[in-house]
Amino acid sequence: MSDYNKEMLINEALRVRENAYAPYSSFYVGAALLTESGRVFTGANIENSSFPVGFCAERSAFASALSSGERKFTAICITGRAKNNGLTDYCMPCGMCRQFMTEFCGQDFEIITAKAPDDYKVYKLSQLMPGAFMLFGFMG
Ligand code: THU
């Protein structure tokens, strides 16, 4: 499905980005995840004094949706910014988040990376995570 409201999803990601807890990197990320049922779940990055404990905005949004019982997803919008709006570029999902998405999303799942509601790029999961590791194939 690709006829959903991208502008709405981008605005949700931009809004939740301001809730990021990122005192160590000063890099703020927001994600808005659209389910097949039409609901939107948001997430921001949450850092920790022990750096690896922190987690990304994308997995934060997925955790919220999955915890609400959602299992089918259409698209996610990601938006990142550095402190004082400096160095604004298209924020791509990290490798760990791409692997995470692979568990729950099909090849046609869309990943929108946005700077603004009218400035974004769209990728399919198949483009960003080709040849992903899947354990199910080995489990008979
Ligand atoms: N971050 C995300 O939230 N999503 C990504 O896909 C890339 C990185 C966060 C993690 C960390 O809090 C900060 O950005 C800098 O790496």
Tab-separated table of C-alpha atoms and ligand atoms in Angstrom:
chain	number	residue	atom	x	y	z
A	1	MET	CA	0.000	0.000	0.000
A	2	SER	CA	1.494	3.323	-1.029
A	3	ASP	CA	-1.520	5.668	-1.143
A	4	TYR	CA	-1.388	6.698	2.504
A	5	ASN	CA	-0.951	10.197	3.895
A	6	LYS	CA	2.816	10.746	3.894
A	7	GLU	CA	2.545	14.354	5.020
A	8	MET	CA	0.613	13.332	8.143
A	9	LEU	CA	3.184	10.640	8.939
A	10	ILE	CA	6.074	13.092	8.484
A	11	ASN	CA	4.406	15.656	10.734
A	12	GLU	CA	3.947	13.024	13.442
A	13	ALA	CA	7.637	12.071	13.229
A	14	LEU	CA	8.707	15.720	13.391
A	15	ARG	CA	6.463	16.283	16.409
A	16	VAL	CA	7.654	13.286	18.433
A	17	ARG	CA	11.305	14.029	17.589
A	18	GLU	CA	11.154	16.845	20.140
A	19	ASN	CA	10.510	14.258	22.888
A	20	ALA	CA	13.854	12.544	22.252
A	21	TYR	CA	16.094	12.057	25.267
A	22	ALA	CA	19.516	12.530	23.719
A	23	PRO	CA	21.842	14.353	26.143
A	24	TYR	CA	24.902	12.368	24.994
A	25	SER	CA	24.714	12.605	21.216
A	26	SER	CA	22.494	15.700	20.976
A	27	PHE	CA	21.007	13.964	17.955
A	28	TYR	CA	17.225	13.899	18.048
A	29	VAL	CA	15.261	11.285	16.125
A	30	GLY	CA	11.518	10.848	15.698
A	31	ALA	CA	9.689	7.971	14.052
A	32	ALA	CA	6.042	7.503	13.081
A	33	LEU	CA	4.870	4.014	12.173
A	34	LEU	CA	1.698	3.387	10.164
A	35	THR	CA	-0.076	0.067	10.675
A	36	GLU	CA	-2.132	-1.689	8.011
A	37	SER	CA	-5.167	-0.979	10.179
A	38	GLY	CA	-4.476	2.757	9.782
A	39	ARG	CA	-3.160	3.548	13.256
A	40	VAL	CA	-0.019	5.613	13.850
A	41	PHE	CA	2.471	4.838	16.632
A	42	THR	CA	5.339	7.182	17.401
A	43	GLY	CA	8.731	6.828	19.062
A	44	ALA	CA	11.821	8.883	19.857
A	45	ASN	CA	15.383	7.888	20.679
A	46	ILE	CA	16.062	7.393	24.385
A	47	GLU	CA	19.720	7.425	25.441
A	48	ASN	CA	21.398	6.188	28.625
A	49	SER	CA	24.584	6.894	30.641
A	50	SER	CA	25.619	3.400	29.666
A	51	PHE	CA	25.584	4.153	25.946
A	52	PRO	CA	24.583	0.746	24.461
A	53	VAL	CA	21.495	0.677	26.671
A	54	GLY	CA	19.903	3.509	24.696
A	55	PHE	CA	17.525	2.734	21.884
A	56	CYS	CA	16.496	4.174	18.571
A	57	ALA	CA	13.319	6.017	17.649
A	58	GLU	CA	12.282	3.358	15.130
A	59	ARG	CA	12.386	0.467	17.585
A	60	SER	CA	10.666	2.662	20.154
A	61	ALA	CA	7.745	3.151	17.724
A	62	PHE	CA	7.660	-0.556	16.840
A	63	ALA	CA	7.700	-1.565	20.521
A	64	SER	CA	4.685	0.636	21.173
A	65	ALA	CA	2.729	-0.728	18.200
A	66	LEU	CA	3.654	-4.358	18.863
A	67	SER	CA	2.741	-3.985	22.529
A	68	SER	CA	-0.688	-2.784	21.429
A	69	GLY	CA	-1.131	-5.981	19.458
A	70	GLU	CA	-0.365	-4.615	15.995
A	71	ARG	CA	1.502	-7.005	13.683
A	72	LYS	CA	1.058	-5.618	10.159
A	73	PHE	CA	2.783	-2.463	9.018
A	74	THR	CA	2.656	-0.225	5.958
A	75	ALA	CA	5.346	2.426	6.453
A	76	ILE	CA	7.590	4.240	8.880
A	77	CYS	CA	8.757	7.840	8.708
A	78	ILE	CA	12.103	8.784	10.263
A	79	THR	CA	13.409	12.256	10.880
A	80	GLY	CA	16.577	13.351	12.651
A	81	ARG	CA	18.226	16.601	13.565
A	82	ALA	CA	21.369	17.695	15.348
A	83	LYS	CA	21.400	20.243	18.154
A	84	ASN	CA	20.339	23.768	17.084
A	85	ASN	CA	19.026	22.274	13.849
A	86	GLY	CA	22.602	22.031	12.563
A	87	LEU	CA	23.693	19.472	10.000
A	88	THR	CA	20.203	18.474	8.968
A	89	ASP	CA	20.241	15.617	6.475
A	90	TYR	CA	18.043	12.655	5.615
A	91	CYS	CA	18.238	10.335	8.627
A	92	MET	CA	18.549	6.696	7.575
A	93	PRO	CA	17.656	3.767	9.853
A	94	CYS	CA	20.632	2.066	11.484
A	95	GLY	CA	21.477	-1.553	10.735
A	96	MET	CA	19.981	-2.835	13.973
A	97	CYS	CA	16.649	-1.165	13.168
A	98	ARG	CA	16.688	-2.561	9.628
A	99	GLN	CA	17.116	-6.055	11.048
A	100	PHE	CA	14.351	-5.361	13.566
A	101	MET	CA	11.963	-4.270	10.788
A	102	THR	CA	12.752	-7.424	8.815
A	103	GLU	CA	11.164	-9.503	11.586
A	104	PHE	CA	7.773	-7.841	11.155
A	105	CYS	CA	7.649	-6.186	7.731
A	106	GLY	CA	7.522	-7.402	4.160
A	107	GLN	CA	9.818	-6.397	1.333
A	108	ASP	CA	7.384	-3.667	0.235
A	109	PHE	CA	7.286	-1.962	3.627
A	110	GLU	CA	8.094	1.702	3.019
A	111	ILE	CA	10.720	3.733	4.838
A	112	ILE	CA	10.306	7.477	4.473
A	113	THR	CA	13.206	9.618	5.560
A	114	ALA	CA	12.163	13.238	5.841
A	115	LYS	CA	13.661	16.648	6.422
A	116	ALA	CA	10.286	18.378	6.123
A	117	PRO	CA	6.728	17.510	4.976
A	118	ASP	CA	7.684	18.486	1.420
A	119	ASP	CA	11.256	17.193	1.461
A	120	TYR	CA	11.603	13.433	1.798
A	121	LYS	CA	12.783	10.203	0.183
A	122	VAL	CA	10.984	6.854	0.103
A	123	TYR	CA	12.673	3.450	0.131
A	124	LYS	CA	11.383	-0.099	0.270
A	125	LEU	CA	12.727	-2.370	2.992
A	126	SER	CA	14.033	-4.636	0.220
A	127	GLN	CA	16.348	-1.786	-0.896
A	128	LEU	CA	17.748	-1.058	2.552
A	129	MET	CA	18.033	-4.597	3.912
A	130	PRO	CA	18.692	-7.042	1.085
A	131	GLY	CA	19.582	-10.560	2.126
A	132	ALA	CA	18.438	-10.094	5.722
A	133	PHE	CA	18.999	-12.853	8.255
A	134	MET	CA	15.809	-14.822	8.996
A	135	LEU	CA	15.755	-17.727	11.441
A	136	PHE	CA	12.249	-18.889	10.425
A	137	GLY	CA	13.584	-20.447	7.246
A	138	PHE	CA	15.650	-22.882	9.310
A	139	MET	CA	12.902	-23.904	11.676
A	140	GLY	CA	11.022	-26.335	9.429
B	1	THU	N1	19.349	6.842	16.282
B	1	THU	C1	18.035	6.533	16.064
B	1	THU	O1	17.169	6.823	16.900
B	1	THU	N2	17.703	5.911	14.904
B	1	THU	C2	18.595	5.570	13.931
B	1	THU	O2	18.241	4.883	12.984
B	1	THU	C3	19.965	6.042	14.016
B	1	THU	C4	20.403	6.504	15.353
B	1	THU	C5	19.720	7.506	17.534
B	1	THU	C6	20.499	6.637	18.480
B	1	THU	C7	21.244	7.657	19.287
B	1	THU	O3	20.425	8.070	20.366
B	1	THU	C8	21.436	8.839	18.339
B	1	THU	O4	20.549	8.616	17.264
B	1	THU	C9	22.844	8.979	17.796
B	1	THU	O5	23.307	7.807	17.255
